[in-house]
Coordinates of C-alpha atoms and ligand atoms in Angstrom, one line a residue:
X1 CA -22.9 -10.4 -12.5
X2 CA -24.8 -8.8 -9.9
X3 CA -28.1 -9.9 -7.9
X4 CA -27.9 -7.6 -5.5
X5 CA -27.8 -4.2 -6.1
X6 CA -24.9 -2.5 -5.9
X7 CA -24.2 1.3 -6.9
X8 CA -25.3 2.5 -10.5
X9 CA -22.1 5.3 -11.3
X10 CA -19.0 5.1 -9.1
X11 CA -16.1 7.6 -9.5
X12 CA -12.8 6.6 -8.9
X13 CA -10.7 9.3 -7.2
X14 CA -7.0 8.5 -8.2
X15 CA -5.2 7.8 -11.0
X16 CA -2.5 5.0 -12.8
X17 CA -2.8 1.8 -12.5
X18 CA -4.8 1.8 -9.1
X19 CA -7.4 4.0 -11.2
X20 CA -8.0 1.9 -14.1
X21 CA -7.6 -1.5 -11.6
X22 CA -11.0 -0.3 -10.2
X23 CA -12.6 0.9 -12.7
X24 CA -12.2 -2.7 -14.5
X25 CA -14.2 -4.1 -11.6
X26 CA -16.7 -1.8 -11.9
X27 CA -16.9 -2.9 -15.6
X28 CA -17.0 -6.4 -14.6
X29 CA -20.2 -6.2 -11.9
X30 CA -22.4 -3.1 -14.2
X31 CA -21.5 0.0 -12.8
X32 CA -21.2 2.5 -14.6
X33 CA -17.7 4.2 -13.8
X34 CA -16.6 8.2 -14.1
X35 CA -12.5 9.0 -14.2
X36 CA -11.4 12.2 -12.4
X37 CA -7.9 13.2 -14.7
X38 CA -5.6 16.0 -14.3
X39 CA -4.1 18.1 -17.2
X40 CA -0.7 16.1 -16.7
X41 CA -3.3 12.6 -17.3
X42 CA -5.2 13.8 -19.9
X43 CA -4.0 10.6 -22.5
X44 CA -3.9 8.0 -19.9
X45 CA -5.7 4.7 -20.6
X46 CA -7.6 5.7 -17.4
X47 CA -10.0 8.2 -18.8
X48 CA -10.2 5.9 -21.7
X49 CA -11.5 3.1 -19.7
X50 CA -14.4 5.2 -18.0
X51 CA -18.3 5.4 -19.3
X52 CA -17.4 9.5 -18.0
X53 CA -14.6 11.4 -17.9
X54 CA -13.7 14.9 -15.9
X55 CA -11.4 17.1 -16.1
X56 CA -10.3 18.3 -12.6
X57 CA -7.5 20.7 -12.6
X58 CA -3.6 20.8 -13.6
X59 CA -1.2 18.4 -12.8
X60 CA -0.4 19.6 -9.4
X61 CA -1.8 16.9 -7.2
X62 CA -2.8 19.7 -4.7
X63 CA -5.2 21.5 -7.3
X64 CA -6.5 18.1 -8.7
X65 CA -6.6 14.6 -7.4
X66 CA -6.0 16.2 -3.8
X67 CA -8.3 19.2 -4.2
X68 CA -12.0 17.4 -2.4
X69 CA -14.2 20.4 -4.7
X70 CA -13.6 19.6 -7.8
X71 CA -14.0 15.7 -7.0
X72 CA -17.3 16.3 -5.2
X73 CA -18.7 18.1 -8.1
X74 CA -17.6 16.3 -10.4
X75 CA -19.5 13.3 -8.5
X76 CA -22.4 15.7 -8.4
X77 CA -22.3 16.5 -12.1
X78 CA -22.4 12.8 -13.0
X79 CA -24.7 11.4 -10.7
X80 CA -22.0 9.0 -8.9
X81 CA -23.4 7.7 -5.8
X82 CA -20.2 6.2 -4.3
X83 CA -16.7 7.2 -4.6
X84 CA -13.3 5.2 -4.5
X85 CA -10.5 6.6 -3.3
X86 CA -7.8 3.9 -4.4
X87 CA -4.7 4.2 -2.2
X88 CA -2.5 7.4 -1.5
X89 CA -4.0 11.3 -2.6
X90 CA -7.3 11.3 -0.1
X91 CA -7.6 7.4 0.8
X92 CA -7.0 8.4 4.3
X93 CA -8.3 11.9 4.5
X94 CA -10.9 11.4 7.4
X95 CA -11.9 15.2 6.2
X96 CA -12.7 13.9 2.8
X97 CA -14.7 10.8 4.1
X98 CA -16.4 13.4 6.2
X99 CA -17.1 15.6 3.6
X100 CA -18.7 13.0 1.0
X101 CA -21.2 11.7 3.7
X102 CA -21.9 15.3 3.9
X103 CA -22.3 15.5 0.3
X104 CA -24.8 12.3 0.3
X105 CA -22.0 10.2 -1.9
X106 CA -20.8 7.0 -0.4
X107 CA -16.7 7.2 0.6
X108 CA -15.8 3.5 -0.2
X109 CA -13.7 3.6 3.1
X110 CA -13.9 2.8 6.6
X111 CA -16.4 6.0 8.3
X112 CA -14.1 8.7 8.9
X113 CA -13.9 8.9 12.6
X114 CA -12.0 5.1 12.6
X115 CA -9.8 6.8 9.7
X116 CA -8.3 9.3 12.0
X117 CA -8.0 6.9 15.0
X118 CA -5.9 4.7 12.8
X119 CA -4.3 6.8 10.9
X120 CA -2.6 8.6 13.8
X121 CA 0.0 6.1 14.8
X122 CA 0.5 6.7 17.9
X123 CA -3.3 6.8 18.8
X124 CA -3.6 3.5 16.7
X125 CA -0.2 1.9 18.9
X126 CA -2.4 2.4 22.1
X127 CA -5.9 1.8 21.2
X128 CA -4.4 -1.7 19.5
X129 CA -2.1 -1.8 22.8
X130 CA -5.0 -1.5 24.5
X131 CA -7.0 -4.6 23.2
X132 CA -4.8 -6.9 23.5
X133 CA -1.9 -6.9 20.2
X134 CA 1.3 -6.7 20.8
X135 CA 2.6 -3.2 20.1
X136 CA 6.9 -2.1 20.7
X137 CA 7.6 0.0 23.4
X138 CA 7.4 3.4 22.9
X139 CA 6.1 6.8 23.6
X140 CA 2.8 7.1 25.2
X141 CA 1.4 8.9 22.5
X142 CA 3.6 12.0 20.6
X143 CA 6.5 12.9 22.2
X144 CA 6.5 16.9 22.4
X145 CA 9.9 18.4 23.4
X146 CA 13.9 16.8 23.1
X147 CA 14.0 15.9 26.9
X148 CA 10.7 14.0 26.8
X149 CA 12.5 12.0 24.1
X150 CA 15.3 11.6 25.8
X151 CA 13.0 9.9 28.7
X152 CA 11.3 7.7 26.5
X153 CA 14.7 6.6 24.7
X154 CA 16.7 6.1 28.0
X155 CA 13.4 3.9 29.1
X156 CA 13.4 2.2 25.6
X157 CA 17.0 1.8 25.0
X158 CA 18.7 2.0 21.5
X159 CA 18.3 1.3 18.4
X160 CA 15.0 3.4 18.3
X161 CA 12.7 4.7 15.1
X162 CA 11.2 8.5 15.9
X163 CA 8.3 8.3 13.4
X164 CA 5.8 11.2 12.1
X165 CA 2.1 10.1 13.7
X166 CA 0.7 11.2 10.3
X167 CA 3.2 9.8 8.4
X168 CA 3.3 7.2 5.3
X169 CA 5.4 6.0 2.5
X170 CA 8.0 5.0 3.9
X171 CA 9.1 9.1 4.8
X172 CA 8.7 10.3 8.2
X173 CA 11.0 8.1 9.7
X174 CA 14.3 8.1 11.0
X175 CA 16.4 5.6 12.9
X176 CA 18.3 6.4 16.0
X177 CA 21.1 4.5 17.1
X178 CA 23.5 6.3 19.1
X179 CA 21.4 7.7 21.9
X180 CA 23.9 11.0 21.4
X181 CA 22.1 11.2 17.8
X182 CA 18.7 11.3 19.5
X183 CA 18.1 15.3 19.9
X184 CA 19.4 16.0 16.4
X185 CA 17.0 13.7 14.9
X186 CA 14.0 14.8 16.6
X187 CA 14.2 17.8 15.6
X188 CA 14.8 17.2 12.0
X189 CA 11.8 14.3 11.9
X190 CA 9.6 17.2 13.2
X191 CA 10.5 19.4 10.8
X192 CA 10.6 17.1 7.7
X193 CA 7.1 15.6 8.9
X194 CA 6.0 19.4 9.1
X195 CA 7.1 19.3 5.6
X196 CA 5.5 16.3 4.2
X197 CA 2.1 16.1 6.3
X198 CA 1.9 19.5 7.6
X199 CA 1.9 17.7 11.1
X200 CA 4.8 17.1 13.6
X201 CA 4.2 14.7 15.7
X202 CA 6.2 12.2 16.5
X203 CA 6.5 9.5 18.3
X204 CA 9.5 6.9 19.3
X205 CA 9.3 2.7 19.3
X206 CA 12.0 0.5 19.7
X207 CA 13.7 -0.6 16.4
X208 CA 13.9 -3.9 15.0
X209 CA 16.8 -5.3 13.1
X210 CA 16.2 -8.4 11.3
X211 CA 12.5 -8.0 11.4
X212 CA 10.6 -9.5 8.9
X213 CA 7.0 -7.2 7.5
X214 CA 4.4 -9.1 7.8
X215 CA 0.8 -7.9 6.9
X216 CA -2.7 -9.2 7.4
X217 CA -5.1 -8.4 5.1
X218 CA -8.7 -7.8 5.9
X219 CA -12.4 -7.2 5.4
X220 CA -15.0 -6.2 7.8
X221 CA -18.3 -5.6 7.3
X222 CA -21.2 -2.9 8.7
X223 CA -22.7 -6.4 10.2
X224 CA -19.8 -7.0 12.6
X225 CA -18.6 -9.4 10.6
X226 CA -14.6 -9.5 10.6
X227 CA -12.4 -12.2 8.4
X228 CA -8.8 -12.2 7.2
X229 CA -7.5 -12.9 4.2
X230 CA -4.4 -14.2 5.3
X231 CA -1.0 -12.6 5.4
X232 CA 1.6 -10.9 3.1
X233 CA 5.4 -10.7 3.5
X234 CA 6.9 -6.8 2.2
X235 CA 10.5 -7.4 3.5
X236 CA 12.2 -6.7 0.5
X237 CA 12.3 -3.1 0.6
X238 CA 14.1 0.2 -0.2
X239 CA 14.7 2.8 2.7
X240 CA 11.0 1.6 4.2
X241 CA 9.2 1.3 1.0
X242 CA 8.3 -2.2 -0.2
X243 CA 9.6 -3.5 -3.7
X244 CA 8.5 -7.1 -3.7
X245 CA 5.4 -9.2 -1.6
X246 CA 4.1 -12.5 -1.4
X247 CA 1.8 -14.1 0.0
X248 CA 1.8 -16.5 1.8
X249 CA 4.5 -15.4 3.7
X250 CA 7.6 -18.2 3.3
X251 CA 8.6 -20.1 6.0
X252 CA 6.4 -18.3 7.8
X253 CA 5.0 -21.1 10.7
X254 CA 1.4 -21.8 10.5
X255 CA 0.9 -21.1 14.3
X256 CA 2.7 -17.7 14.0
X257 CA 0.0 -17.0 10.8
X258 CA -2.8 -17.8 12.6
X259 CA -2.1 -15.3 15.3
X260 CA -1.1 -12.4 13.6
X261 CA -4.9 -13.3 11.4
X262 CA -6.8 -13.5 15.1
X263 CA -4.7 -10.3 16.1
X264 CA -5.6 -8.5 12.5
X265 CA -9.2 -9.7 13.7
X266 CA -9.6 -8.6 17.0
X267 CA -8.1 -5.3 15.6
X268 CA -10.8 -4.3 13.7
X269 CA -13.6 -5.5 16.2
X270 CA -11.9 -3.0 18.6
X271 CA -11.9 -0.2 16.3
X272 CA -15.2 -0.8 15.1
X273 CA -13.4 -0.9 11.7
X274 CA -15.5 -1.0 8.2
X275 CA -14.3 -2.2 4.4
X276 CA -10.9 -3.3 3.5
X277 CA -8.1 -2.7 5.6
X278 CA -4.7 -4.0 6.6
X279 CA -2.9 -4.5 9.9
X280 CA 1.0 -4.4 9.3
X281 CA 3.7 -6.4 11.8
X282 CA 7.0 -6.5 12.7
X283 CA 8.2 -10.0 13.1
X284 CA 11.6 -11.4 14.6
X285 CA 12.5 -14.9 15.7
X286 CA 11.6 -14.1 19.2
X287 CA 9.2 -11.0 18.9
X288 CA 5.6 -10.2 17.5
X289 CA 4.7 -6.3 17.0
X290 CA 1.7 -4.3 15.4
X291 CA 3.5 -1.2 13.6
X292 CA 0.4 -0.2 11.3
X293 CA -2.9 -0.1 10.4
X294 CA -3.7 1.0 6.8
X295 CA -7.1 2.1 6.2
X296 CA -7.4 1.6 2.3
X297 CA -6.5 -0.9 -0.8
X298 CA -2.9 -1.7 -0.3
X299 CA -0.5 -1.2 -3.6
X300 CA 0.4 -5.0 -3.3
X301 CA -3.3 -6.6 -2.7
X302 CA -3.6 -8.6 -6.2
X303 CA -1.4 -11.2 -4.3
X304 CA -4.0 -11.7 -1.9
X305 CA -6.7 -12.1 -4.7
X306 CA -4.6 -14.6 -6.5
X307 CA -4.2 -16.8 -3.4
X308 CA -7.9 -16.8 -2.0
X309 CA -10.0 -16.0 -6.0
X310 CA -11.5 -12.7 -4.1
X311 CA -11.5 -9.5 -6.0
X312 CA -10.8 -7.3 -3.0
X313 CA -12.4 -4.2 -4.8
X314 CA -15.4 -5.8 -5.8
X315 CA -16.0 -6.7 -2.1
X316 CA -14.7 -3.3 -1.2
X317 CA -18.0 -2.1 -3.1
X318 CA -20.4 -4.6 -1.9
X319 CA -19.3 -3.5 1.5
X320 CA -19.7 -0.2 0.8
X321 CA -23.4 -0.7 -0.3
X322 CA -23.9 -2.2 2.9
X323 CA -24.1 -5.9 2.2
X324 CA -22.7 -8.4 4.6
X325 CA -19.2 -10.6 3.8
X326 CA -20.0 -13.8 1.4
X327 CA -17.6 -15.9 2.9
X328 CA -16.9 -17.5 6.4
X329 CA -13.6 -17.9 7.5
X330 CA -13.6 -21.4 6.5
X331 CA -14.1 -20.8 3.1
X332 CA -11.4 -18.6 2.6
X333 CA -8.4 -20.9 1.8
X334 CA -5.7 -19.7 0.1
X335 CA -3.8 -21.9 -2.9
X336 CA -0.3 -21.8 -4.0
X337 CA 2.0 -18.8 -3.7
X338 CA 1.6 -15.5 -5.3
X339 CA 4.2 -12.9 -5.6
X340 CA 4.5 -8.7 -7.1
X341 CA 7.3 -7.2 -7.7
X342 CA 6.9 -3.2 -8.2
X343 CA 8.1 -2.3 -11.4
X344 CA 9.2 2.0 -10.9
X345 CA 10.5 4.6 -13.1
X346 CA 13.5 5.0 -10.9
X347 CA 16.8 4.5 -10.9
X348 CA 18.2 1.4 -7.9
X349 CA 21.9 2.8 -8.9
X350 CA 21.1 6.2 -7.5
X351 CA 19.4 5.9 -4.5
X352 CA 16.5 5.0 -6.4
X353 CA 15.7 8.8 -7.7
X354 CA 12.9 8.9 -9.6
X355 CA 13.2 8.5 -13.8
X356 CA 10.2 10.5 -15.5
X357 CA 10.4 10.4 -19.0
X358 CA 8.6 9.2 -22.7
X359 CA 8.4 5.5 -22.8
X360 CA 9.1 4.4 -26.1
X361 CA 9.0 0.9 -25.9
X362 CA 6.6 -0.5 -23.2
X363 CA 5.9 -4.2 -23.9
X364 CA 4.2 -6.3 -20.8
X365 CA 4.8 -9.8 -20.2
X366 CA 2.0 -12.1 -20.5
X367 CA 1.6 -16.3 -20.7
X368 CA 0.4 -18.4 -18.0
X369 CA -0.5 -17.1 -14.4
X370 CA 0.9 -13.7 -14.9
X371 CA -1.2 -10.5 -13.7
X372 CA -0.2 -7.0 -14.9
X373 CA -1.9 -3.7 -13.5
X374 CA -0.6 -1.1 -15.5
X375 CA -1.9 2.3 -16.6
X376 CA 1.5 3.0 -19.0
X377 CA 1.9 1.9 -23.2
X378 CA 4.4 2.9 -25.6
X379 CA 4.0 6.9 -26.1
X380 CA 3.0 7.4 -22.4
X381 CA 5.1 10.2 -20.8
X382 CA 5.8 9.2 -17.1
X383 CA 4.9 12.5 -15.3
X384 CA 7.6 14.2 -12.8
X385 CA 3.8 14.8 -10.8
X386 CA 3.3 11.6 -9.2
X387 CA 4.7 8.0 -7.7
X388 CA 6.9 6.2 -9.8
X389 CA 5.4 3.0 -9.7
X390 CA 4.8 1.9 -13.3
X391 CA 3.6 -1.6 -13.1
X392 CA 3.3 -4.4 -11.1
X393 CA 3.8 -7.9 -12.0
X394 CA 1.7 -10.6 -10.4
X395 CA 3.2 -14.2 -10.9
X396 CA 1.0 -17.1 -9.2
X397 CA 2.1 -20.4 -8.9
X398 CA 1.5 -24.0 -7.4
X399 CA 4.8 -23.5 -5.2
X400 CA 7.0 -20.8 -4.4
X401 CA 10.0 -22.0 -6.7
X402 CA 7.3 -21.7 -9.9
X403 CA 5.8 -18.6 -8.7
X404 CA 9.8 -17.5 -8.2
X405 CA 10.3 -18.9 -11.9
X406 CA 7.2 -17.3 -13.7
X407 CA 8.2 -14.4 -12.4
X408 CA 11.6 -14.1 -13.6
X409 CA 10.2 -15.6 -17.1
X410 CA 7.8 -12.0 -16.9
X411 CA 10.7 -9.9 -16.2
X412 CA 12.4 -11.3 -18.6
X413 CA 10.1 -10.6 -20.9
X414 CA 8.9 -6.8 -20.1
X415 CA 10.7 -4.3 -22.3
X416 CA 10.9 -0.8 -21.6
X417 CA 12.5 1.7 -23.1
X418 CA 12.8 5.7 -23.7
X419 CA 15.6 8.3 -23.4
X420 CA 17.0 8.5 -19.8
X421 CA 13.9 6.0 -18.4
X422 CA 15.6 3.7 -15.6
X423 CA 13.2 1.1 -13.8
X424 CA 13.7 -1.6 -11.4
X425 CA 13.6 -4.6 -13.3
X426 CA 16.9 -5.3 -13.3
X427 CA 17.3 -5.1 -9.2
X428 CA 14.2 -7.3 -9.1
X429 CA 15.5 -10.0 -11.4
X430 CA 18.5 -10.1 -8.9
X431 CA 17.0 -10.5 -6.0
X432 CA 14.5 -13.1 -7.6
X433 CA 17.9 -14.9 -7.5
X434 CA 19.3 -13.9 -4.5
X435 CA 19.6 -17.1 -2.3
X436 CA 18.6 -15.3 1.0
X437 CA 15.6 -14.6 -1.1
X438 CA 15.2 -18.2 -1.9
X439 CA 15.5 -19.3 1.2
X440 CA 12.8 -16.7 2.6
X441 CA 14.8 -15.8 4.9
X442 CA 14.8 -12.1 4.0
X443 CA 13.9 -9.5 6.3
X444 CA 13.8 -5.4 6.0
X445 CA 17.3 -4.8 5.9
X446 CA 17.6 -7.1 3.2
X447 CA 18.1 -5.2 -0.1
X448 CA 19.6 -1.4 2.1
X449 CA 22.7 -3.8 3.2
X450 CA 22.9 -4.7 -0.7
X451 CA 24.8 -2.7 -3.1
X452 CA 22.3 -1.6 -6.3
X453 CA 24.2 -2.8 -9.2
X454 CA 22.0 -3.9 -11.9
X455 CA 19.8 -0.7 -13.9
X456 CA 18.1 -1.0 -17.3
X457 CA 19.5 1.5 -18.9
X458 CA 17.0 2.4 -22.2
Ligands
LIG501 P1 4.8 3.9 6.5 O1 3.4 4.2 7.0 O2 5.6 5.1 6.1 O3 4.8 2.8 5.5 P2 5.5 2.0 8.6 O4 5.3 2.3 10.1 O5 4.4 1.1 8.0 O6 5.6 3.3 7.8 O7 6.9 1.3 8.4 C1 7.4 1.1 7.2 C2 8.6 0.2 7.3 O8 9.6 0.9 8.1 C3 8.4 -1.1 7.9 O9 8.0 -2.1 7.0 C4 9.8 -1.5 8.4 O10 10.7 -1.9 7.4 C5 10.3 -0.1 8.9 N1 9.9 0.1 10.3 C6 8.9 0.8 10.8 N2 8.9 0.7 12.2 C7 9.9 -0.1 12.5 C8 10.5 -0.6 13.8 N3 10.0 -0.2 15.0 N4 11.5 -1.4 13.8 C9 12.1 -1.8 12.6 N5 11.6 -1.4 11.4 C10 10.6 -0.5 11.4

């Protein structure tokens, strides 16, 4: 598939279905491709897929897919020239980046000095602030005692968000609305961000109700060359976490589109950003806001390949091997709607906790325009280790309605089953019918103002 060279052996740093996602399109464009598994992945289709295979340490993410030694050397010890990160474990570890170019081994990733100006959100809010993109009001970078919060939020005015600057996830994050609230919760955001990202800084923005998340995708090259791949919508979530994306976004206006695209643009010119990336918004009827840059492959990117044909890993790679973007932004048009719901192993009746577990039955759906990215099969034991996300359904179609109906044809379809397993398919089928959903006219508070009744209980 390939004229121009490439990379011979890349390792793919992660695991599940991001894992073996990659290491198909390495198969597809000749590279070779080396699996790094932990004891708690030793039978997943993962190290199956891989020319190599190696072992790196239990199933504590810590001492395995988070632990940068064993990674390197097993890189070393296979001759891998590049790695890929995937999303989550050390995707945005600038220290990791560091350490590979170190090492001689390409970090498929933007260079690690834009990771951590990105990746500290209060450092990307003013740098983005700075050129030009609309950014909330906020804190002037991390707020570090209760009275300076209590400044900003008197300034800002409530509802507010106090948010971990190294946060992610969805966690990190809490939501002020009674200004009497606000010491309490600064405190305890410090403390859980301590917690999560051994780092407690936070910083405070004004809070949206009724926004919609919108998200630009892009790729930039070492050239200076910048497109967009057009947006995604991730309003339907749980408590901050996305459940369902489309792309385009509905009812979105084309005008609106265009400038969160020139903004996602300009954003990555400023930073000097490199490889795949995406610029997350906040959108009401009257107000535009940057709340995010991501500085990796996004869980819900196969929407954006089914819309515009681009495999966003394989020009992850090509960037990475320093070739310049194939497309202008003419060329890249985007057709019909595409949309993912997440299918986890968790349980929507109780505050979506997660369900590991044997799967006993796992059937995917299949037939016309559907995508599935899944790492599980029947047998495979859903480890207490790691994310619950199990699969993820990718329905394309002319119009939204068919997209809308070929998804809830796939659902319908996908049976799985094993003692105590609960996933979302049932909440997902449910909103697929949810006429606020329909309508597009969903925004982030959408599903929490929802009670969860549906579960598939195995
Ligand atoms: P994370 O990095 O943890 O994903 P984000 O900053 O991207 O955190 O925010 C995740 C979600 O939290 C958003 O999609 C939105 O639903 C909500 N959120 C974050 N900031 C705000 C805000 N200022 N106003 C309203 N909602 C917000």
């Amino acid at each position: 598939m390939n004229a121009e060279p490439i990379f011979d052996t890349v390792l793919v740093a992660n695991r599940g279905e991001i894992a073996l996602r990659i290491l198909r399109t390495c198969r597809d464009m000749g590279i070779r491709t080396v699996a790094v598994y932990s004891t708690g992945d030793r039978d997943s289709a993962v190290v199956r897929a891989a020319d190599r295979a190696v072992h790196i340490g239990p199933a504590a993410a810590r001492r395995s897919y988070l632990y940068a030694p064993a990674i390197i050397e097993a890189a070393h010890s296979t001759g891998a020239q590049a790695i890929h990160p995937g999303y989550g474990f050390l995707s945005e570890d600038p220290d990791f980046a560091e350490i590979c170019g170190a090492e001689q081994l390409v970090f498929i990733g933007p260079p690690p000095e834009v990771m951590a100006r990105l990746g500290d959100k209060s450092l990307a809010r003013k740098l983005l602030g700075e050129a030009g993109i609309p950014v909330l009001p906020g804190s002037e970078g991390a707020v570090a005692t209760a009275e300076e919060a209590e400044r900003v939020a008197a300034r800002i005015g409530c509802p507010l968000i106090i948010k971990a600057a190294a946060g992610g996830g969805g966690r990190g994050m809490t939501v002020v609305r009674d200004p009497a609230d606000l010491g309490r919760a600064y405190r305890a955001t410090r403390a859980a961000a301590r917690i999560a990202f051994g780092d407690d800084r936070v910083y405070l923005e004004r809070y949206l109700d009724d926004a919609r998340h919108i998200e630009v995708q892009i790729l930039a090259d070492r050239h200076g060359n910048v497109r967009h791949l057009g947006e995604r919508d991730c309003s339907v979530q749980r408590r901050h976490q996305k459940l369902i994306e489309e792309s385009p976004a509905p009812e979105l206006p084309v005008d609106l589109a265009e400038r969160l695209g020139a903004y996602a643009v300009r954003g990555a010119r400023a930073t000097g950003y490199v490889g795949a990336g995406t610029f997350e918004f906040l959108v009401t009827a009257t107000e535009v806001a940057l709340i995010e840059v991501n500085c990796r492959i996004q869980v819900e990117h196969p929407v954006t390949e089914a819309v515009t044909g681009i495999d966003i890993v394989a020009e992850q790679l090509r960037i990475a091997a320093g070739h310049s973007l194939r497309h202008s932004q003419a060329e890249l048009v985007r057709r019909g709607v595409a949309i993912e719901c997440r299918i986890n192993a968790e349980d929507p009746a109780h505050g979506y906790r997660p369900s590991p577990g044997l799967l006993e039955v796992f059937r995917p759906p299949g037939g016309p325009f559907i995508r599935v990215d899944t790492h599980a099969h029947p047998g495979y034991r859903i480890p207490a280790e790691y994310d619950s996300l199990l699969a993820k359904v990718i329905a394309w179609g002319p119009d939204r309605p068919t997209a809308i109906a070929r998804m809830r044809r796939a659902l319908a379809e996908f049976e799985i089953e094993g003692p105590g397993v609960r996933v979302t398919t049932g909440i997902l089928t449910e909103i697929l019918g949810d006429p606020e959903f329909l309508a597009g006219a969903h925004t982030t508070a959408f599903l929490d103002l929802r009670e969860p009744r549906a579960t598939d209980v195995a």
